[in-house]
Coordinates of C-alpha atoms in Angstrom, one line a residue:
X25 CA -16.8 73.1 17.5
X26 CA -18.3 76.5 17.9
X27 CA -18.5 78.6 14.8
X28 CA -16.8 82.0 15.1
X29 CA -17.9 84.8 12.9
X30 CA -15.5 86.3 10.4
X31 CA -13.7 89.2 12.0
X32 CA -14.4 92.8 11.0
X33 CA -11.5 94.3 9.1
X34 CA -12.7 97.8 8.6
X35 CA -10.9 100.6 10.3
X36 CA -13.9 102.5 11.4
X37 CA -15.4 102.3 14.9
X38 CA -19.1 101.8 15.4
X39 CA -20.3 103.5 18.6
X40 CA -23.0 100.8 18.8
X41 CA -20.5 98.0 19.3
X42 CA -21.1 96.5 22.8
X43 CA -18.1 97.0 25.1
X44 CA -16.4 99.4 22.7
X45 CA -14.1 102.0 24.4
X46 CA -15.4 105.6 24.5
X47 CA -14.3 107.3 21.3
X48 CA -12.9 110.2 23.3
X49 CA -10.3 107.9 24.9
X50 CA -8.8 106.1 21.9
X51 CA -6.6 107.3 19.1
X52 CA -6.1 104.2 17.0
X53 CA -8.7 102.8 14.6
X54 CA -7.9 99.4 15.9
X55 CA -9.2 100.3 19.4
X56 CA -12.8 100.4 18.5
X57 CA -14.1 97.2 20.1
X58 CA -14.2 95.3 16.8
X59 CA -12.2 92.3 15.8
X60 CA -9.1 93.1 13.7
X61 CA -6.3 91.1 12.1
X62 CA -2.6 91.6 12.5
X63 CA -0.3 93.1 9.9
X64 CA -0.5 91.3 6.5
X65 CA 3.3 90.6 6.7
X66 CA 3.0 88.7 10.0
X67 CA 3.2 85.3 8.3
X68 CA 6.5 86.3 6.7
X69 CA 8.1 87.0 10.0
X70 CA 6.5 84.2 11.9
X71 CA 6.9 81.5 9.3
X72 CA 8.6 82.8 6.3
X73 CA 11.9 83.3 8.1
X74 CA 11.8 79.7 9.2
X75 CA 11.4 78.6 5.6
X76 CA 14.4 80.7 4.6
X77 CA 16.5 79.1 7.2
X78 CA 15.4 75.6 6.2
X79 CA 16.1 76.3 2.5
X80 CA 19.5 77.8 3.5
X81 CA 20.5 74.6 5.4
X82 CA 19.4 72.4 2.4
X83 CA 21.3 74.5 -0.1
X84 CA 24.4 74.4 2.2
X85 CA 24.3 70.6 2.4
X86 CA 23.7 70.1 -1.3
X87 CA 26.1 72.8 -2.4
X88 CA 28.4 70.4 -4.3
X89 CA 25.5 68.6 -6.0
X90 CA 23.9 71.8 -7.1
X91 CA 27.2 73.0 -8.6
X92 CA 27.5 69.7 -10.5
X93 CA 23.9 69.9 -11.8
X94 CA 23.7 73.6 -12.8
X95 CA 27.3 74.9 -13.0
X96 CA 29.5 71.8 -13.9
X97 CA 32.2 73.9 -15.6
X98 CA 33.0 75.6 -12.3
X99 CA 34.1 72.3 -10.6
X100 CA 35.3 69.8 -13.2
X101 CA 36.8 67.5 -10.6
X102 CA 33.6 67.0 -8.7
X103 CA 32.1 64.5 -11.2
X104 CA 34.0 61.6 -9.7
X105 CA 32.8 62.4 -6.2
X106 CA 29.2 62.6 -7.5
X107 CA 29.6 59.2 -9.1
X108 CA 30.7 57.8 -5.7
X109 CA 27.6 59.3 -4.1
X110 CA 25.3 57.8 -6.7
X111 CA 27.0 54.4 -6.5
X112 CA 26.5 54.3 -2.7
X113 CA 22.7 54.3 -3.1
X114 CA 20.0 54.9 -0.5
X115 CA 20.1 58.7 -0.8
X116 CA 16.9 60.3 -2.1
X117 CA 18.9 62.9 -4.0
X118 CA 20.9 60.1 -5.7
X119 CA 17.6 58.4 -6.6
X120 CA 16.3 61.6 -8.2
X121 CA 19.5 62.1 -10.2
X122 CA 19.7 58.5 -11.3
X123 CA 16.1 58.4 -12.5
X124 CA 16.1 61.9 -14.0
X125 CA 13.2 63.0 -11.8
X126 CA 14.2 66.7 -11.5
X127 CA 10.8 68.0 -12.7
X128 CA 8.8 65.8 -10.4
X129 CA 11.0 66.7 -7.4
X130 CA 10.6 70.4 -8.2
X131 CA 6.8 70.0 -8.4
X132 CA 6.8 68.2 -5.0
X133 CA 8.9 71.0 -3.4
X134 CA 6.6 73.6 -5.0
X135 CA 3.5 71.8 -3.7
X136 CA 5.0 71.6 -0.2
X137 CA 5.7 75.4 -0.3
X138 CA 2.1 76.1 -1.4
X139 CA 0.7 74.0 1.4
X140 CA 2.9 75.8 4.0
X141 CA 2.0 79.2 2.6
X142 CA -1.7 78.3 2.7
X143 CA -1.3 77.2 6.4
X144 CA 0.5 80.4 7.3
X145 CA -2.1 82.5 5.5
X146 CA -5.0 80.6 7.1
X147 CA -3.4 81.0 10.5
X148 CA -3.2 84.7 9.9
X149 CA -6.8 84.9 8.9
X150 CA -7.9 83.2 12.1
X151 CA -5.6 85.2 14.4
X152 CA -7.6 88.3 15.5
X153 CA -7.7 90.7 18.4
X154 CA -9.9 93.4 19.8
X155 CA -9.6 96.1 22.4
X156 CA -12.7 96.9 24.5
X157 CA -13.1 99.2 27.5
X158 CA -12.4 96.3 29.9
X159 CA -9.8 94.0 28.3
X160 CA -7.5 93.1 25.4
X161 CA -8.7 89.9 23.8
X162 CA -6.9 87.6 21.2
X163 CA -8.3 84.6 19.3
X164 CA -6.0 82.2 17.4
X165 CA -5.9 78.7 16.0
X166 CA -7.4 76.8 13.1
X167 CA -8.4 73.4 14.4
X168 CA -7.9 74.1 18.1
X169 CA -9.1 77.6 18.9
X170 CA -7.4 79.6 21.7
X171 CA -8.9 82.7 23.3
X172 CA -7.0 84.9 25.8
X173 CA -8.0 88.0 27.7
X174 CA -5.9 90.6 29.6
X175 CA -8.1 92.7 31.9
X176 CA -7.1 96.3 31.7
X177 CA -7.3 96.8 35.5
X178 CA -4.7 94.1 35.9
X179 CA -2.2 95.3 33.3
X180 CA 1.3 95.4 34.7
X181 CA 2.9 97.1 31.7
X182 CA 2.9 97.2 27.9
X183 CA 6.1 96.3 26.0
X184 CA 6.9 97.2 22.5
X185 CA 9.6 95.0 20.9
X186 CA 11.1 95.7 17.4
X187 CA 13.4 92.9 16.1
X188 CA 15.8 94.1 13.5
X189 CA 14.0 92.5 10.5
X190 CA 10.6 93.7 11.7
X191 CA 12.1 97.2 12.2
X192 CA 13.2 97.3 8.5
X193 CA 9.6 96.4 7.5
X194 CA 8.1 99.0 9.8
X195 CA 6.6 96.5 12.2
X196 CA 6.6 95.9 15.9
X197 CA 5.4 93.3 18.5
X198 CA 3.1 94.6 21.3
X199 CA 3.0 92.6 24.5
X200 CA 0.4 93.3 27.2
X201 CA 1.9 92.2 30.5
X202 CA -0.6 90.3 32.7
X203 CA -0.6 89.6 36.4
X204 CA 0.2 85.9 36.4
X205 CA 2.6 83.3 35.0
X206 CA 2.4 83.0 31.3
X207 CA -0.4 85.5 31.3
X208 CA 0.8 87.9 28.6
X209 CA -1.2 88.7 25.5
X210 CA 0.9 89.3 22.4
X211 CA 0.0 91.2 19.2
X212 CA 2.7 90.2 16.8
X213 CA 3.0 92.0 14.5
X214 CA 1.5 95.5 14.0
X215 CA 2.7 98.4 12.0
X216 CA 4.9 100.6 14.2
X217 CA 2.5 103.5 14.1
X218 CA -0.5 101.3 15.0
X219 CA 1.5 99.6 17.7
X220 CA 2.4 102.9 19.4
X221 CA -1.1 104.2 19.1
X222 CA -2.6 100.9 20.5
X223 CA -0.1 100.9 23.4
X224 CA -1.2 104.5 24.3
X225 CA -4.8 103.5 24.1
X226 CA -4.4 100.5 26.4
X227 CA -2.5 102.5 29.0
X228 CA -5.1 105.3 28.8
X229 CA -8.0 102.9 29.3
X230 CA -6.1 101.1 32.1
X231 CA -5.4 104.3 33.9
X232 CA -9.1 105.0 34.5
X233 CA -8.9 108.4 33.0
X234 CA -12.3 110.1 32.7
X235 CA -13.8 111.3 29.4
X236 CA -13.3 114.9 30.3
X237 CA -9.6 114.4 30.6
X238 CA -9.2 113.0 27.1
X239 CA -8.4 115.1 24.1
X240 CA -10.1 114.9 20.8
X241 CA -10.4 111.5 19.2
X242 CA -9.1 110.6 16.1
X243 CA -5.5 110.4 15.2
X244 CA -6.1 107.9 12.4
X245 CA -3.6 106.6 10.0
X246 CA -2.4 108.9 7.2
X247 CA -3.6 108.5 3.7
X248 CA -2.2 105.4 2.0
X249 CA 0.4 105.6 -0.7
X250 CA 1.2 102.7 -2.9
X251 CA 2.3 99.6 -1.0
X252 CA 5.7 99.3 -2.8
X253 CA 6.4 103.0 -2.2
X254 CA 5.3 102.8 1.4
X255 CA 7.5 99.8 2.1
X256 CA 10.6 101.4 0.5
X257 CA 10.0 104.6 2.5
X258 CA 9.6 102.5 5.7
X259 CA 12.8 100.5 5.1
X260 CA 14.8 103.7 4.4
X261 CA 13.3 105.4 7.5
X262 CA 14.1 102.4 9.7
X263 CA 17.7 102.1 8.5
X264 CA 18.1 105.7 9.6
X265 CA 16.4 104.8 12.8
X266 CA 19.1 102.2 13.6
X267 CA 21.5 105.1 13.9
X268 CA 19.3 107.9 15.2
X269 CA 16.9 105.9 17.4
X270 CA 13.6 104.2 16.7
X271 CA 11.1 105.9 19.0
X272 CA 8.5 108.4 18.0
X273 CA 8.2 111.6 20.0
X274 CA 6.8 111.0 23.5
X275 CA 5.9 113.2 26.4
X276 CA 9.4 113.2 27.8
X277 CA 12.1 113.0 25.2
X278 CA 15.1 113.4 27.4
X279 CA 16.3 110.4 29.4
X280 CA 17.1 111.2 33.0
X281 CA 20.2 108.9 32.8
X282 CA 22.8 108.7 30.1
X283 CA 25.2 105.7 30.1
X284 CA 28.4 106.2 28.1
X285 CA 29.5 103.3 26.0
X286 CA 32.9 103.2 27.7
X287 CA 31.2 102.9 31.1
X288 CA 29.0 100.1 29.8
X289 CA 31.9 98.1 28.4
X290 CA 34.0 98.7 31.5
X291 CA 31.2 97.5 33.8
X292 CA 31.2 94.2 32.0
X293 CA 35.0 93.9 32.1
X294 CA 35.0 94.7 35.9
X295 CA 33.0 91.7 36.9
X296 CA 33.5 88.3 38.6
X297 CA 32.6 86.5 35.4
X298 CA 35.4 88.2 33.6
X299 CA 37.8 87.1 36.3
X300 CA 36.6 83.6 35.9
X301 CA 37.1 83.8 32.1
X302 CA 40.7 85.1 32.6
X303 CA 41.3 82.2 35.0
X304 CA 40.0 79.7 32.5
X305 CA 42.2 81.2 29.7
X306 CA 45.3 81.0 31.9
X307 CA 44.5 77.4 32.8
X308 CA 44.1 76.5 29.2
X309 CA 47.4 78.1 28.2
X310 CA 49.3 76.3 31.1
X311 CA 47.6 73.0 30.3
X312 CA 48.3 73.1 26.6
X313 CA 52.0 74.0 27.3
X314 CA 52.2 70.9 29.5
X315 CA 50.7 68.7 26.8
X316 CA 47.1 68.5 28.2
X317 CA 45.4 69.2 24.9
X318 CA 41.9 68.1 26.0
X319 CA 41.6 71.4 27.9
X320 CA 41.7 73.2 24.6
X321 CA 38.7 71.3 23.2
X322 CA 36.8 71.3 26.5
X323 CA 37.0 75.0 27.4
X324 CA 37.3 76.8 24.1
X325 CA 33.6 76.3 23.1
X326 CA 32.6 77.5 26.6
X327 CA 34.8 80.6 26.2
X328 CA 33.4 81.4 22.8
X329 CA 29.9 81.1 24.2
X330 CA 30.7 83.4 27.1
X331 CA 32.2 85.9 24.7
X332 CA 29.0 85.8 22.6
X333 CA 26.9 86.3 25.8
X334 CA 29.2 89.2 26.9
X335 CA 28.8 91.0 23.6
X336 CA 25.1 90.4 23.4
X337 CA 24.7 91.8 26.9
X338 CA 26.5 95.0 25.9
X339 CA 24.6 95.3 22.6
X340 CA 21.3 94.8 24.5
X341 CA 22.1 97.5 27.0
X342 CA 23.1 100.1 24.3
X343 CA 20.7 103.0 23.8
X344 CA 19.4 102.6 27.3
X345 CA 17.0 105.4 28.3
X346 CA 14.6 105.9 31.2
X347 CA 12.1 108.7 31.3
X348 CA 8.8 109.6 32.9
X349 CA 5.5 109.6 31.0
X350 CA 1.9 110.3 32.1
X351 CA 1.3 106.5 32.2
X352 CA 4.4 105.4 34.1
X353 CA 8.2 104.9 33.6
X354 CA 9.4 104.4 30.1
X355 CA 12.5 102.2 29.7
X356 CA 14.1 101.6 26.3
X357 CA 17.1 99.5 25.5
X358 CA 18.7 97.5 22.6
X359 CA 20.7 98.4 19.5
X360 CA 19.4 96.0 16.8
X361 CA 16.3 94.6 18.6
X362 CA 14.8 97.6 20.4
X363 CA 12.5 97.0 23.4
X364 CA 10.4 99.8 24.9
X365 CA 8.5 99.0 28.1
X366 CA 6.2 101.3 30.1
X367 CA 5.8 100.3 33.7
X368 CA 2.6 101.9 35.1
X369 CA 2.6 103.4 38.6
X370 CA 2.5 100.9 41.5
X371 CA 3.7 97.9 39.4
X372 CA 7.2 97.8 41.1
X373 CA 7.1 95.4 44.0
X374 CA 10.8 95.7 45.1
X375 CA 13.8 97.7 44.2
X376 CA 17.5 96.7 44.8
X377 CA 20.5 98.9 44.5
X378 CA 23.7 96.9 44.3
X379 CA 27.4 97.7 44.0
X380 CA 29.9 94.9 43.4
X381 CA 33.3 95.4 45.0
X382 CA 35.0 95.8 41.6
X383 CA 32.8 98.8 40.8
X384 CA 33.5 100.6 44.1
X385 CA 36.5 102.6 42.9
X386 CA 34.4 103.9 40.0
X387 CA 31.4 104.6 42.2
X388 CA 29.0 102.6 39.9
X389 CA 25.7 101.0 41.0
X390 CA 23.0 98.9 39.3
X391 CA 19.3 98.9 40.0
X392 CA 17.1 95.9 39.6
X393 CA 13.4 95.5 40.3
X394 CA 10.8 92.8 41.0
X395 CA 7.7 93.1 39.0
X396 CA 5.1 90.9 37.4
X397 CA 6.4 90.1 33.9
X398 CA 3.6 87.7 32.9
X399 CA 6.2 85.2 31.6
X400 CA 7.0 81.7 32.7
X401 CA 10.0 81.0 35.0
X402 CA 11.7 79.1 32.1
X403 CA 11.6 82.2 29.8
X404 CA 15.2 83.4 29.6
X405 CA 14.2 86.8 28.4
X406 CA 12.6 87.7 31.8
X407 CA 15.9 89.2 33.1
X408 CA 15.9 92.0 30.6
X409 CA 12.7 93.3 32.1
X410 CA 14.0 93.5 35.7
X411 CA 17.0 95.7 35.2
X412 CA 16.0 99.4 35.6
X413 CA 19.6 100.7 35.5
X414 CA 22.4 98.6 34.1
X415 CA 25.2 100.8 35.5
X416 CA 25.2 104.3 36.8
X417 CA 26.5 106.7 39.4
X418 CA 24.9 107.5 42.7
X419 CA 23.3 110.6 41.1
X420 CA 21.9 108.3 38.4
X421 CA 20.5 106.0 41.0
X422 CA 18.8 108.9 42.8
X423 CA 17.1 109.9 39.5
X424 CA 15.9 106.4 38.8
X425 CA 14.6 106.0 42.3
X426 CA 12.7 109.3 41.9
X427 CA 10.8 107.6 38.9
X428 CA 10.4 104.1 40.5
X429 CA 9.4 105.3 43.9
X430 CA 7.8 108.8 43.4
X431 CA 6.0 108.5 46.8
X432 CA 9.3 108.8 48.8
X433 CA 9.7 112.3 50.2
X434 CA 12.9 114.1 49.2
X435 CA 14.4 113.9 52.7
X436 CA 13.8 110.1 52.7
X437 CA 15.3 109.8 49.2
X438 CA 18.4 111.6 50.4
X439 CA 18.6 109.3 53.4
X440 CA 18.4 106.3 51.0
X441 CA 21.5 107.5 49.2
X442 CA 23.5 108.6 52.1
X443 CA 22.8 105.9 54.7
X444 CA 21.3 103.1 52.6
X445 CA 23.9 103.0 49.9
X446 CA 27.0 104.4 51.5
X447 CA 26.3 103.9 55.2
X448 CA 26.6 103.5 58.0
X449 CA 28.2 106.9 58.8
X450 CA 28.6 109.0 61.9
X451 CA 24.8 109.2 62.2
X452 CA 22.9 106.1 61.3
X453 CA 19.1 105.8 61.5
X454 CA 19.1 102.1 60.6
X455 CA 18.6 99.4 63.2
X456 CA 21.7 97.2 62.8
X457 CA 22.8 93.7 63.9
X458 CA 23.7 93.8 67.6
X459 CA 27.4 93.4 68.5
X460 CA 26.7 90.1 70.3
X461 CA 25.7 88.5 67.0
X462 CA 28.8 89.6 65.1
X463 CA 29.9 86.1 64.4
X464 CA 26.8 85.4 62.2
X465 CA 27.8 88.3 59.9
X466 CA 31.5 88.9 60.9
X467 CA 32.3 91.3 58.0
X468 CA 29.0 93.1 57.5
X469 CA 27.3 93.1 60.9
X470 CA 27.8 96.9 61.2
X471 CA 26.1 97.5 57.9
X472 CA 23.4 94.8 58.3
X473 CA 20.2 96.6 59.3
X474 CA 16.7 97.9 58.4
X475 CA 14.7 101.1 58.5
X476 CA 10.9 101.4 58.4
X477 CA 9.4 104.5 56.9
X478 CA 5.7 105.4 56.5
X479 CA 5.8 104.2 52.9
X480 CA 8.6 101.6 52.6
X481 CA 10.8 99.1 54.3
X482 CA 14.5 99.5 53.7
X483 CA 16.9 96.6 54.1
X484 CA 20.7 97.2 54.0
X485 CA 23.3 94.4 53.9
X486 CA 26.6 93.2 52.4
X487 CA 30.1 94.5 52.4
X488 CA 31.6 92.8 49.4
X489 CA 28.4 93.3 47.4
X490 CA 26.7 96.3 48.9
X491 CA 22.9 95.9 48.6
X492 CA 20.0 98.1 49.6
X493 CA 16.4 96.7 49.1
X494 CA 13.4 99.1 49.1
X495 CA 10.0 97.5 49.6
X496 CA 6.9 99.6 49.1
X497 CA 4.5 98.7 51.9
X498 CA 1.5 98.8 49.5
X499 CA 3.0 96.0 47.4
X500 CA 4.2 93.8 50.3
X501 CA 2.5 90.4 50.4
X502 CA 3.7 89.2 53.8
X503 CA 6.6 89.3 56.3
X504 CA 8.0 86.4 58.3
X505 CA 10.4 86.0 61.2
X506 CA 12.5 82.9 61.3
X507 CA 14.8 81.8 64.2
X508 CA 17.1 78.8 64.4
X509 CA 18.7 77.4 67.5
X510 CA 21.9 79.4 67.1
X511 CA 19.9 82.6 66.5
X512 CA 17.8 81.8 69.6
X513 CA 21.0 81.6 71.7
X514 CA 22.1 85.0 70.4
X515 CA 18.6 86.5 70.8
X516 CA 18.4 87.4 67.1
X517 CA 16.1 86.4 64.3
X518 CA 15.9 86.5 60.5
X519 CA 13.5 88.7 58.6
X520 CA 12.1 87.8 55.2
X521 CA 9.6 89.9 53.2
X522 CA 7.5 88.1 50.6
X523 CA 7.0 89.8 47.3
X524 CA 6.5 88.6 43.7
X525 CA 9.4 86.5 42.3
X526 CA 12.4 88.3 40.8
X527 CA 16.1 89.0 41.2
X528 CA 15.6 91.0 44.4
X529 CA 15.9 88.9 47.6
X530 CA 14.3 90.8 50.6
X531 CA 16.1 88.9 53.3
X532 CA 17.9 90.1 56.4
X533 CA 19.8 88.0 58.9
X534 CA 20.8 88.5 62.6
X535 CA 18.2 91.1 63.5
X536 CA 17.7 91.8 67.3
X537 CA 14.7 89.8 68.4
X538 CA 12.8 92.7 70.1
X539 CA 13.6 95.0 67.2
X540 CA 12.3 92.4 64.8
X541 CA 9.0 92.0 66.7
X542 CA 8.6 95.8 66.7
X543 CA 9.2 95.8 63.0
X544 CA 6.7 93.0 62.5
X545 CA 3.9 95.0 64.1
X546 CA 5.0 98.2 62.4
X547 CA 4.9 96.6 59.0
X548 CA 1.4 95.2 59.7
X549 CA 0.1 98.7 60.5
X550 CA 2.0 100.3 57.7
X551 CA 0.7 97.8 55.2
X552 CA -2.9 98.5 56.3
X553 CA -2.3 102.3 55.9
X554 CA -0.6 101.9 52.5
X555 CA -3.3 99.5 51.2
X556 CA -6.1 102.0 52.0
X557 CA -4.4 104.9 50.5
X558 CA -3.0 103.2 47.4
X559 CA -4.7 104.3 44.1
X560 CA -2.2 103.2 41.6
X561 CA -4.3 100.4 40.0
X562 CA -6.3 103.3 38.4
X563 CA -3.6 106.0 38.5
X564 CA -5.5 108.6 36.4
X565 CA -8.9 108.1 37.9
X566 CA -10.3 110.9 40.0
X567 CA -11.1 110.4 43.7
X568 CA -14.6 109.1 44.3
X569 CA -16.8 109.3 47.4
X570 CA -15.1 106.3 49.1
X571 CA -14.5 106.1 52.9
X572 CA -11.8 108.4 54.0
X573 CA -8.4 106.5 54.3
X574 CA -7.5 108.3 57.5
X575 CA -10.7 107.0 59.2
X576 CA -9.9 103.5 58.1
X577 CA -6.3 103.7 59.2
X578 CA -7.3 105.1 62.6
X579 CA -9.7 102.2 63.0
X580 CA -7.0 99.7 62.1
X581 CA -4.5 101.3 64.5
X582 CA -7.0 101.2 67.4
X583 CA -7.8 97.6 66.8
X584 CA -5.7 94.8 68.4
X585 CA -2.5 93.9 66.7
X586 CA -3.9 90.5 65.5
X587 CA -7.0 92.1 64.0
X588 CA -5.0 94.7 62.1
X589 CA -2.7 92.1 60.8
X590 CA -5.6 90.0 59.5
X591 CA -7.3 93.0 58.0
X592 CA -4.4 94.0 55.8
X593 CA -5.6 93.5 52.2
X594 CA -3.4 91.0 50.5
X595 CA -0.9 91.0 53.4
X596 CA -0.3 88.1 55.7
X597 CA 2.3 87.9 58.5
X598 CA 4.0 84.8 59.9
X599 CA 6.1 84.3 63.0
X600 CA 8.2 81.1 63.1

């Protein structure tokens, strides 16, 4: 086993530390390239709450016994029941009571607690992190050591999560989103001030910002007061924050979208799941009235679970805010557990604007995105990082698209709203399903179509659920054409774009074959152009003396189609 030196705990930054970030680019004393430990109260949140739950379960199960032992006058009739318990035998509690081993049992419990506390403390001592100019690195483990790194040039976002108990203690969990499955690096927990400063440092280093663009270094922690006084002030401030909002001032305070609570609740009521719930309730009432009582026991737990999920979804969407920052789009949501994520430029791989049929009279839409979350597919919390707008009007959608796709010109953005969301109208620039293939999409063939712009591919489909998919060409992985025997008879084909996994499905059926082939070649050339001109991996870095994108694009366009397709960086094309 390799010995690892004890981490440095001091707040100062030594400029001689190899790999340390430039002092002009960092604000937090934790971003100095040295190894640091997490907040001292981290074991309480990671392990202490578990002990509290276990103790609560034990006390709940031994409630009658504890009353008989310590407060027998409060339940004089319980003595006979305790006698039956002791006579039954085989229960460790009965053995302790019968042999008067209270002191020994208490010492055993105390020893177990001491061992657990020692394990938690040792785990905290060995859990360290550091931030260098290239990556964020975390080491953990006592017997089996784990070391993880998140390269800054592959950072997909930085999330700041504040569970309710952690908020009251002035703590937050920082999560650096990586570019792979289960690739995130978590710092849980830091003080709220340190977490916000470290998040800003990580984004600043990932942006490629030069030293001359950075301000003066140094916003260190304020002078320390007494720990008890500091904790009491923090709890009071965070209780106020539950009402007024938790976030510290940022570059853009005002959210571009405001969602009234009434609209949020109504959007959950006007959903297909609510109709299913009403149907189940009616079925239960009718069944019970006819004597089929098993419906009551079979469906009631499911209804209660759905109601809890319904309420949790509403609470999680409260305090929604979306605003621009110098380092990307800042999205905040959650009432009790507050989550703030910053999505840097170029990290959105697909955008979908959807309108269920029950929302159509109110004119509401929702916006979802595909992005790398760094989480495994089995993680149920992934969905909350893919909703950019829970419910909003068309004007709200236009504001959100302005943040998610800033490269779209204003005229193209207006076209997205007019033709992509509400279309087709009297004038339609989309290439739609030909009339001869109406039987493949009998209801939506007039709306089913695509449009290719210099920067994005638009896919429009659906009549019951209106959907518009926006695919930035710079993020497109590949595009495929698929044709079955019935499609071949109608001279149409299916188009599927390949992007990172997520809720957005970039698929379009019944596209005219010749139009699809032209789209195939257009996407190949557009992907080459977008790949050469894209600079979002280092969004604040100044231009260097690299080859001119226009020259490379002209060379790609003058090459044969097959050559340009194979030259697309990270872009492959298939024809089936």
